[in-house]
Coordinates of C-alpha atoms in Angstrom, one line a residue:
X23 CA -6.2 -45.9 26.4
X24 CA -8.5 -45.9 23.9
X25 CA -7.5 -43.3 22.1
X26 CA -4.5 -44.2 21.6
X27 CA -5.9 -47.9 20.0
X28 CA -7.9 -45.8 17.8
X29 CA -4.8 -44.1 16.2
X30 CA -3.0 -46.3 16.2
X31 CA -6.0 -47.9 14.1
X32 CA -7.1 -44.8 12.2
X33 CA -2.8 -45.3 11.1
X34 CA -3.4 -48.4 10.2
X35 CA -6.1 -47.9 7.8
X36 CA -5.2 -45.5 6.2
X37 CA -0.7 -47.0 5.4
X38 CA -3.3 -49.7 3.6
X39 CA -5.2 -47.5 1.0
X40 CA -2.0 -46.1 -0.3
X41 CA 1.0 -47.5 -2.2
X42 CA 4.1 -48.8 -2.0
X43 CA 5.7 -45.5 -2.7
X44 CA 2.9 -43.5 -0.6
X45 CA 3.6 -45.9 2.5
X46 CA 7.5 -45.8 1.7
X47 CA 6.8 -41.2 1.4
X48 CA 4.8 -41.7 4.5
X49 CA 6.7 -43.8 6.3
X50 CA 10.5 -41.7 5.9
X51 CA 8.9 -38.1 6.1
X52 CA 10.1 -37.1 8.9
X53 CA 13.9 -38.3 8.7
X54 CA 12.6 -36.6 5.0
X55 CA 11.3 -33.1 7.0
X56 CA 14.2 -32.5 8.9
X57 CA 16.8 -32.6 5.8
X58 CA 14.9 -29.0 4.5
X59 CA 15.2 -26.1 6.1
X60 CA 13.8 -24.6 9.6
X61 CA 11.7 -22.4 8.3
X62 CA 10.3 -23.9 5.9
X63 CA 9.5 -27.2 7.8
X64 CA 6.6 -25.6 9.6
X65 CA 4.9 -26.0 5.9
X66 CA 5.8 -28.5 4.3
X67 CA 4.2 -30.6 7.2
X68 CA 0.7 -28.5 7.2
X69 CA 1.1 -29.2 2.8
X70 CA 0.9 -33.0 3.8
X71 CA -1.8 -32.9 5.9
X72 CA -4.1 -31.3 3.5
X73 CA -3.1 -34.0 0.6
X74 CA -3.7 -37.4 3.1
X75 CA 0.3 -37.8 4.2
X76 CA 1.0 -38.4 -0.1
X77 CA 3.0 -37.7 -3.1
X78 CA 1.6 -35.3 -5.5
X79 CA 4.3 -34.5 -8.1
X80 CA 3.3 -36.3 -10.6
X81 CA 4.0 -35.7 -14.4
X82 CA 1.7 -33.1 -14.7
X83 CA 1.8 -31.3 -12.2
X84 CA 5.5 -30.3 -12.4
X85 CA 4.6 -29.5 -15.6
X86 CA 2.4 -27.2 -15.1
X87 CA 5.1 -25.8 -11.9
X88 CA 8.2 -25.2 -14.6
X89 CA 5.1 -23.1 -16.6
X90 CA 4.8 -21.2 -13.7
X91 CA 7.9 -21.3 -12.5
X92 CA 8.7 -19.9 -16.8
X93 CA 7.0 -16.3 -15.8
X94 CA 9.1 -15.4 -13.7
X95 CA 11.6 -12.9 -15.0
X96 CA 7.6 -11.3 -15.2
X97 CA 8.3 -10.4 -11.6
X98 CA 11.8 -9.1 -11.3
X99 CA 12.7 -12.8 -10.5
X100 CA 15.4 -15.4 -12.3
X101 CA 13.4 -19.1 -12.2
X102 CA 17.6 -20.6 -11.4
X103 CA 16.9 -18.7 -8.1
X104 CA 13.8 -20.5 -7.0
X105 CA 14.3 -24.2 -9.5
X106 CA 16.5 -26.2 -10.9
X107 CA 14.2 -29.2 -11.7
X108 CA 17.5 -32.0 -13.0
X109 CA 19.0 -31.1 -9.4
X110 CA 15.6 -32.3 -7.9
X111 CA 15.6 -35.3 -9.6
X112 CA 19.1 -36.5 -9.2
X113 CA 17.8 -38.5 -6.4
X114 CA 14.1 -39.7 -6.2
X115 CA 14.0 -40.5 -2.3
X116 CA 13.9 -36.4 -1.6
X117 CA 12.7 -34.9 -4.5
X118 CA 8.8 -34.9 -3.4
X119 CA 9.6 -32.7 -0.6
X120 CA 12.5 -30.4 -2.0
X121 CA 9.7 -30.0 -5.0
X122 CA 7.2 -28.4 -2.5
X123 CA 9.8 -26.6 -0.8
X124 CA 10.9 -24.7 -4.0
X125 CA 7.1 -24.7 -4.8
X126 CA 6.3 -22.5 -1.1
X127 CA 9.3 -20.6 -1.6
X128 CA 8.9 -19.1 -4.8
X129 CA 4.8 -19.1 -4.0
X130 CA 6.0 -16.9 -0.9
X131 CA 8.3 -14.6 -2.4
X132 CA 4.9 -14.0 -4.9
X133 CA 3.2 -12.9 -2.3
X134 CA 4.9 -11.2 0.3
X135 CA 8.5 -10.6 -1.4
X136 CA 12.2 -12.0 -0.5
X137 CA 13.4 -9.5 2.1
X138 CA 11.4 -8.7 5.2
X139 CA 11.0 -4.7 4.8
X140 CA 11.5 -3.7 8.5
X141 CA 15.0 -4.8 7.6
X142 CA 15.7 -2.3 4.9
X143 CA 14.4 1.2 5.8
X144 CA 14.6 2.2 9.8
X145 CA 10.4 2.9 10.4
X146 CA 8.4 0.5 8.0
X147 CA 4.8 0.9 8.8
X148 CA 2.3 -1.0 6.3
X149 CA 0.3 -3.5 5.9
X150 CA 1.5 -7.0 4.8
X151 CA 0.3 -9.4 2.6
X152 CA -0.1 -12.9 4.6
X153 CA -1.8 -16.0 2.2
X154 CA -2.2 -19.2 4.1
X155 CA 0.5 -21.0 1.3
X156 CA 0.4 -24.5 2.7
X157 CA -3.8 -24.5 2.6
X158 CA -3.3 -22.4 -0.8
X159 CA -0.5 -25.1 -2.7
X160 CA -2.8 -27.7 -1.9
X161 CA -6.3 -26.2 -3.3
X162 CA -4.8 -25.7 -6.4
X163 CA -3.1 -28.7 -6.8
X164 CA -6.4 -30.3 -6.0
X165 CA -7.9 -28.7 -8.5
X166 CA -5.8 -28.4 -11.2
X167 CA -5.0 -24.5 -10.9
X168 CA -2.1 -24.6 -9.9
X169 CA -1.0 -22.0 -13.6
X170 CA -3.1 -19.4 -12.1
X171 CA -3.0 -19.5 -8.5
X172 CA 1.2 -18.4 -8.5
X173 CA -0.4 -16.5 -11.3
X174 CA -2.9 -14.5 -8.4
X175 CA 0.4 -14.2 -6.0
X176 CA 1.9 -11.6 -6.8
X177 CA -0.4 -8.0 -7.2
X178 CA -2.4 -7.9 -10.0
X179 CA -3.2 -4.0 -9.9
X180 CA -2.3 -1.7 -12.7
X181 CA 0.4 -0.3 -11.0
X182 CA 2.5 -3.8 -10.8
X183 CA 1.6 -5.0 -14.4
X184 CA 2.7 -2.4 -16.6
X185 CA 5.5 -1.8 -14.0
X186 CA 6.0 -5.9 -14.6
X187 CA 5.9 -5.1 -18.5
X188 CA 7.8 -2.5 -18.4
X189 CA 10.8 -4.7 -16.8
X190 CA 10.3 -6.9 -19.2
X191 CA 10.9 -4.7 -21.9
X192 CA 14.4 -3.8 -20.6
X193 CA 15.4 -7.3 -20.5
X194 CA 14.9 -7.7 -23.9
X195 CA 16.4 -4.4 -25.1
X196 CA 19.8 -6.0 -23.0
X197 CA 19.0 -9.4 -24.9
X198 CA 18.4 -7.6 -28.2
X199 CA 21.0 -5.6 -28.2
X200 CA 23.1 -5.1 -24.7
X201 CA 20.7 -2.4 -24.0
X202 CA 22.0 1.1 -25.2
X203 CA 25.3 3.0 -26.1
X204 CA 27.2 5.1 -23.2
X205 CA 26.0 8.6 -23.2
X206 CA 29.3 10.5 -22.2
X207 CA 29.1 13.0 -20.1
X208 CA 30.4 17.1 -20.7
X209 CA 28.7 20.5 -21.2
X210 CA 26.0 21.1 -21.4
X211 CA 24.1 20.5 -24.5
X212 CA 22.0 23.4 -25.9
X213 CA 18.8 23.8 -28.3
X214 CA 19.6 24.9 -32.3
X215 CA 23.9 23.5 -31.5
X216 CA 25.2 20.1 -32.6
X217 CA 27.6 17.9 -30.1
X218 CA 29.0 14.3 -31.2
X219 CA 27.4 13.0 -28.6
X220 CA 23.1 13.7 -30.4
X221 CA 24.1 10.6 -32.2
X222 CA 24.1 7.9 -29.0
X223 CA 21.4 10.0 -27.9
X224 CA 18.9 9.2 -30.7
X225 CA 19.8 5.7 -30.0
X226 CA 18.9 5.9 -26.2
X227 CA 15.8 8.5 -26.2
X228 CA 15.0 5.3 -29.4
X229 CA 15.5 2.5 -27.7
X230 CA 13.4 3.7 -23.8
X231 CA 10.8 4.9 -26.5
X232 CA 10.7 8.7 -25.5
X233 CA 11.4 9.3 -29.5
X234 CA 9.8 6.9 -32.2
X235 CA 12.3 4.0 -34.1
X236 CA 10.9 5.5 -37.3
X237 CA 12.4 9.5 -36.1
X238 CA 15.1 8.4 -34.9
X239 CA 16.6 7.0 -38.4
X240 CA 15.0 9.9 -39.9
X241 CA 17.7 12.2 -37.5
X242 CA 19.9 9.7 -37.3
X243 CA 20.7 10.5 -41.2
X244 CA 20.8 14.4 -40.4
X245 CA 23.7 14.3 -38.4
X246 CA 24.6 15.7 -35.0
X247 CA 22.3 18.9 -34.4
X248 CA 20.1 19.0 -31.5
X249 CA 16.9 21.0 -33.2
X250 CA 13.0 20.3 -32.4
X251 CA 11.8 17.5 -33.0
X252 CA 14.5 15.6 -30.5
X253 CA 14.7 18.4 -28.1
X254 CA 10.6 17.1 -27.9
X255 CA 12.0 13.7 -26.9
X256 CA 14.7 14.7 -24.8
X257 CA 11.8 16.7 -22.7
X258 CA 9.3 13.5 -22.5
X259 CA 12.9 11.3 -21.2
X260 CA 13.9 14.7 -18.6
X261 CA 9.6 14.5 -17.5
X262 CA 10.1 10.9 -17.0
X263 CA 13.1 11.3 -14.7
X264 CA 11.4 14.3 -12.7
X265 CA 13.9 16.6 -14.1
X266 CA 12.8 19.6 -15.8
X267 CA 11.3 19.9 -18.8
X268 CA 13.8 22.8 -20.2
X269 CA 15.6 20.6 -23.1
X270 CA 19.1 21.5 -21.5
X271 CA 20.8 18.7 -22.0
X272 CA 23.1 19.7 -18.3
X273 CA 24.0 17.6 -15.2
X274 CA 20.7 16.9 -13.9
X275 CA 20.6 15.0 -17.8
X276 CA 23.5 13.7 -18.2
X277 CA 23.5 12.1 -15.0
X278 CA 20.1 9.9 -15.4
X279 CA 21.5 9.9 -19.3
X280 CA 24.6 8.3 -17.5
X281 CA 22.5 5.3 -16.2
X282 CA 22.7 1.5 -18.3
X283 CA 19.8 -0.9 -19.4
X284 CA 21.3 -3.2 -16.9
X285 CA 20.8 -0.3 -13.4
X286 CA 17.4 1.0 -14.5
X287 CA 16.3 -3.4 -15.2
X288 CA 17.7 -3.8 -11.7
X289 CA 15.6 -0.7 -10.3
X290 CA 12.9 -2.1 -11.3
X291 CA 12.7 -5.1 -9.9
X292 CA 13.6 -4.0 -6.3
X293 CA 10.5 -1.6 -6.9
X294 CA 8.4 -4.9 -8.2
X295 CA 9.8 -6.9 -4.6
X296 CA 8.5 -3.5 -3.1
X297 CA 4.9 -3.7 -4.4
X298 CA 4.7 -7.2 -3.6
X299 CA 5.5 -6.3 0.4
X300 CA 2.1 -4.5 0.5
X301 CA -1.7 -6.3 1.1
X302 CA -3.2 -6.2 -1.5
X303 CA -7.0 -5.7 -1.4
X304 CA -6.9 -1.4 -1.0
X305 CA -8.7 1.4 0.0
X306 CA -10.5 2.9 -2.9
X307 CA -10.4 6.1 -1.8
X308 CA -7.1 6.7 -0.6
X309 CA -4.0 8.8 -0.2
X310 CA -0.9 7.9 -1.8
X311 CA 2.8 10.0 -1.4
X312 CA 5.7 8.0 -3.8
X313 CA 8.2 10.6 -1.7
X314 CA 10.6 9.1 -4.2
X315 CA 9.1 11.7 -6.9
X316 CA 7.4 13.7 -4.1
X317 CA 4.4 13.3 -5.6
X318 CA 0.9 12.7 -4.0
X319 CA -2.2 11.0 -5.9
X320 CA -5.8 11.4 -5.3
X321 CA -7.8 7.5 -6.1
X322 CA -11.7 7.6 -5.2
X323 CA -14.4 4.7 -6.9
X324 CA -10.6 2.5 -7.1
X325 CA -8.7 5.7 -9.8
X326 CA -6.7 8.7 -9.3
X327 CA -9.0 11.4 -9.8
X328 CA -6.3 14.3 -8.2
X329 CA -2.7 14.6 -8.4
X330 CA -0.1 17.4 -6.9
X331 CA 3.1 17.2 -6.2
X332 CA 4.4 17.1 -2.2
X333 CA 7.9 18.7 -0.4
X334 CA 8.7 15.4 1.4
X335 CA 11.5 14.7 4.2
X336 CA 14.6 15.3 3.1
X337 CA 17.9 12.9 3.6
X338 CA 18.3 13.5 7.1
X339 CA 14.9 13.4 7.6
X340 CA 13.2 11.0 6.2
X341 CA 9.4 10.5 5.3
X342 CA 8.7 7.0 7.1
X343 CA 7.2 4.4 5.5
X344 CA 4.1 4.8 7.4
X345 CA -0.3 3.3 6.2
X346 CA -2.0 5.8 8.3
X347 CA -6.0 7.0 8.6
X348 CA -7.0 10.3 9.0
X349 CA -10.3 12.1 9.5
X350 CA -9.9 15.5 10.5
X351 CA -9.3 19.1 7.9
X352 CA -7.5 22.0 10.9
X353 CA -7.9 25.2 8.9
X354 CA -5.1 27.4 10.1
X355 CA -3.6 25.5 12.3
X356 CA -0.8 26.7 14.7
X357 CA 2.0 24.8 15.3
X358 CA 3.2 23.0 18.2
X359 CA 7.0 23.1 17.8
X360 CA 8.6 19.6 17.9
X361 CA 11.6 19.4 20.5
X362 CA 14.4 19.3 18.3
X363 CA 13.6 21.6 15.8
X364 CA 12.8 24.0 18.4
X365 CA 16.4 22.9 20.4
X366 CA 18.4 23.0 17.5
X367 CA 17.0 25.9 15.4
X368 CA 14.5 28.0 16.8
X369 CA 15.7 28.3 20.0
X370 CA 19.1 29.5 19.8
X371 CA 17.9 32.3 17.2
X372 CA 16.9 33.7 20.4
X373 CA 13.5 36.4 21.2
X374 CA 13.8 38.1 18.8
X375 CA 13.1 35.2 16.5
X376 CA 10.8 34.4 18.3
X377 CA 7.8 37.0 17.7
X378 CA 9.2 38.2 14.9
X379 CA 8.1 34.6 13.5
X380 CA 4.7 35.1 16.2
X381 CA 5.6 32.0 18.1
X382 CA 5.9 32.1 21.9
X383 CA 6.9 29.2 24.5
X384 CA 3.7 28.3 26.6
X385 CA 5.0 24.4 28.8
X386 CA 7.9 24.0 27.4
X387 CA 6.8 23.8 23.8
X388 CA 7.3 26.8 21.7
X389 CA 4.1 27.6 20.0
X390 CA 3.9 29.1 16.3
X391 CA 0.3 30.9 15.9
X392 CA -1.7 29.7 13.2
X393 CA -0.8 32.9 10.4
X394 CA 0.0 34.1 6.7
X395 CA 3.6 33.2 7.6
X396 CA 3.0 29.8 9.8
X397 CA 4.7 26.7 8.8
X398 CA 2.0 25.1 8.9
X399 CA -0.2 27.4 7.1
X400 CA -3.8 27.3 6.1
X401 CA -4.4 23.2 6.8
X402 CA -3.1 20.4 8.1
X403 CA -4.4 17.1 7.4
X404 CA -3.7 14.9 10.7
X405 CA -3.0 11.8 10.7
X406 CA -3.6 8.9 13.4
X407 CA -0.4 7.1 15.8
X408 CA 1.5 8.8 12.7
X409 CA 5.0 9.5 14.8
X410 CA 3.8 13.2 13.9
X411 CA 4.5 13.0 10.9
X412 CA 1.4 14.6 8.5
X413 CA 0.2 16.5 5.4
X414 CA 0.0 20.4 5.4
X415 CA 0.1 23.9 3.9
X416 CA 3.0 25.9 3.3
X417 CA 3.6 29.3 3.1
X418 CA 7.1 28.0 0.9
X419 CA 6.0 28.1 -2.3
X420 CA 8.3 28.6 -4.5
X421 CA 10.3 24.1 -3.2
X422 CA 7.0 23.0 -5.2
X423 CA 8.6 23.7 -8.1
X424 CA 12.1 22.1 -7.1
X425 CA 12.9 19.1 -9.0
X426 CA 14.7 17.9 -6.0
X427 CA 11.9 18.5 -2.9
X428 CA 13.0 16.2 -0.5
X429 CA 13.6 19.2 1.8
X430 CA 11.3 18.9 5.0
X431 CA 11.9 17.9 8.5
X432 CA 9.5 14.6 7.7
X433 CA 6.3 15.6 7.3
X434 CA 4.9 16.0 3.5
X435 CA 3.5 19.9 2.3
X436 CA 1.2 19.5 0.1
X437 CA 0.5 22.0 -3.5
X438 CA -2.6 23.7 -3.8
X439 CA -3.8 22.4 -0.1
X440 CA -6.5 24.6 0.5
X441 CA -8.1 23.6 -2.7
X442 CA -7.3 19.6 -2.0
X443 CA -8.4 20.8 1.5
X444 CA -11.9 21.3 -0.5
X445 CA -11.7 18.6 -2.8
X446 CA -11.9 15.9 -0.1
X447 CA -14.9 17.5 1.8
X448 CA -16.6 18.6 -1.1
X449 CA -19.4 15.0 -0.9
X450 CA -20.3 17.0 1.4
X451 CA -21.4 20.9 1.2
X452 CA -22.3 21.5 5.5
X453 CA -18.4 20.2 5.4
X454 CA -17.4 22.7 2.5
X455 CA -19.3 25.6 4.0
X456 CA -17.6 24.9 7.7
X457 CA -15.2 25.0 6.2
X458 CA -15.0 27.7 3.8
X459 CA -16.0 29.6 6.5
X460 CA -13.3 28.4 8.8
X461 CA -10.8 29.4 6.2
X462 CA -12.4 33.8 5.3
X463 CA -12.4 34.1 9.1
X464 CA -9.1 32.5 10.2
X465 CA -9.4 31.4 12.4
X466 CA -8.5 28.1 13.6
X467 CA -10.9 25.2 13.5
X468 CA -11.5 21.0 13.2
X469 CA -13.4 19.7 10.3
X470 CA -14.4 15.8 10.6
X471 CA -14.2 15.0 6.9
X472 CA -17.3 12.6 7.7
X473 CA -14.8 9.5 6.5
X474 CA -11.6 7.8 7.7
X475 CA -9.7 8.3 4.0
X476 CA -5.7 6.1 4.1
X477 CA -3.3 7.8 3.3
X478 CA -0.1 5.2 2.0
X479 CA 3.5 7.2 2.3
X480 CA 5.5 5.2 -0.3
X481 CA 9.1 5.0 -1.8
X482 CA 9.3 4.0 -5.5
X483 CA 11.6 4.9 -7.4
X484 CA 10.8 3.2 -10.7
X485 CA 7.1 3.0 -11.8
X486 CA 4.6 4.0 -14.8
X487 CA 3.4 7.4 -15.1
X488 CA -0.2 8.7 -16.5
X489 CA 1.3 7.3 -20.2
X490 CA 2.3 4.1 -19.8
X491 CA 5.3 4.8 -19.3
X492 CA 8.4 3.2 -17.1
X493 CA 9.2 6.9 -14.7
X494 CA 12.2 6.6 -13.1
X495 CA 13.9 8.5 -9.3
X496 CA 16.9 8.7 -8.2
X497 CA 17.9 7.1 -4.7
X498 CA 17.4 10.3 -2.3
X499 CA 17.0 7.5 0.5
X500 CA 19.5 5.4 -0.2
X501 CA 16.5 2.6 -0.1
X502 CA 17.7 1.1 -3.1
X503 CA 21.0 0.4 -2.8
X504 CA 20.3 -1.2 1.2
X505 CA 17.6 -3.0 -0.5
X506 CA 19.3 -4.0 -3.6
X507 CA 22.7 -5.0 -1.0
X508 CA 19.7 -6.5 1.1
X509 CA 19.1 -8.7 -2.1
X510 CA 22.3 -9.2 -3.1
X511 CA 21.8 -7.1 -6.6
X512 CA 24.5 -4.7 -7.8
X513 CA 23.6 -1.4 -9.0
X514 CA 25.0 2.0 -9.8
X515 CA 22.2 4.0 -10.2
X516 CA 22.8 8.2 -10.9
X517 CA 23.6 10.0 -7.7
X518 CA 20.9 12.9 -6.5
X519 CA 21.9 16.3 -6.6
X520 CA 19.9 19.0 -5.0
X521 CA 18.8 21.1 -7.2
X522 CA 17.5 24.1 -5.0
X523 CA 19.6 26.2 -2.0
X524 CA 17.6 25.4 1.6
X525 CA 15.5 28.7 2.9
X526 CA 17.4 29.6 5.2
X527 CA 13.9 30.9 7.9
X528 CA 12.3 27.7 6.5
X529 CA 11.4 26.0 9.5
X530 CA 8.7 23.8 8.5
X531 CA 7.6 20.5 10.2

């Protein structure tokens, strides 16, 4: 009874210091809350508990919110999907809390993304970004820092910032001139020949920055000849799209040229969404594998210091999106063949195949001995709790020269893996010497790195390359399609085509 009396007295005291509008808001709070989407009711209640159960959206704060909302395009988003300020003002009694819902909804998308990644990927185990949105919004209003708070919700790393700038540039291309002209498919255009498609090609290369405007004007006047200067620009285009940089405009290059500016802008928006899913605090030392591009980058002290080509999972055996640590390398590792590979691809070939490939069976498991032809090559990088996904060397070096390097059973094969292992061990000369000795003796040995190194397996089909250009890759795993469908975005991207035959004897992980 004493507690009830105290609560009543406290409520009465609070009501006495509110103005009539605040009292009306407080009295009708629960009724208005019940009319809001259920997914937001908890956050809205938490927000107003922090702000003293008072209306907060005065004219100045609404202007700040409108400023923050006007920057939605930078994130591949449409302001109209979150805010309709005239509609919010139609019903004065509901304006306050509906504005809060819109503010929290936009903040949630910037900080966490619109879609839960598990719903569009079969296996996604990364560190998600999570923040206390009601507390952040309340604090930014109290401190009059609303715009700055919104600016800090999305990723602030250079990769996101550059990709965001790329999205804005592609949108500007679309608004100002409709993008670029359609490139018609046809026979291969060989260097030093003429073709009527050269003219639309020039405009396309200028639009995306592979050819500067002055050169484009000069080459346009020169007609339809495919000369050396234009060939250099085509090589730039091919490199950005992960194609063989040979200046031949064949089927693969023509597929990439067939994409419209609208499709590329939407592809960038999909990848901005993927980046918003991820935790913002990144380990200064880490390994990032982009499975869409089949490229690995090693970061040290927060800077990219080394990159390799890799071979990753095929469309039927996709490398998942994972974030796992590793702390040891295995020199000259044997391969314990997963049961599915043994059952489907090795055992049916009989004892002769096992003997020829230095394999044997122990307790029902097929094991391949270490050696120069072993599937794991001369080194394996073990990841903890990674669903048997790991990084490793390979004797099948030719696949690194292909444009489409999605062809493993899910593990990541690293080009120059032995030298990469030496780079990781180089901070400790004793451990490096231990690894080198194992390589000389060809004996299996595990060497601890002395520290945990984070490995992130990512899927980015649009990213900014080392020259600051937006690079694109084909959607080999079909994840752009699934994410676009979940977001209600229509995309029509080039279909991937394998440019290399599978090696019949390549059964590595």
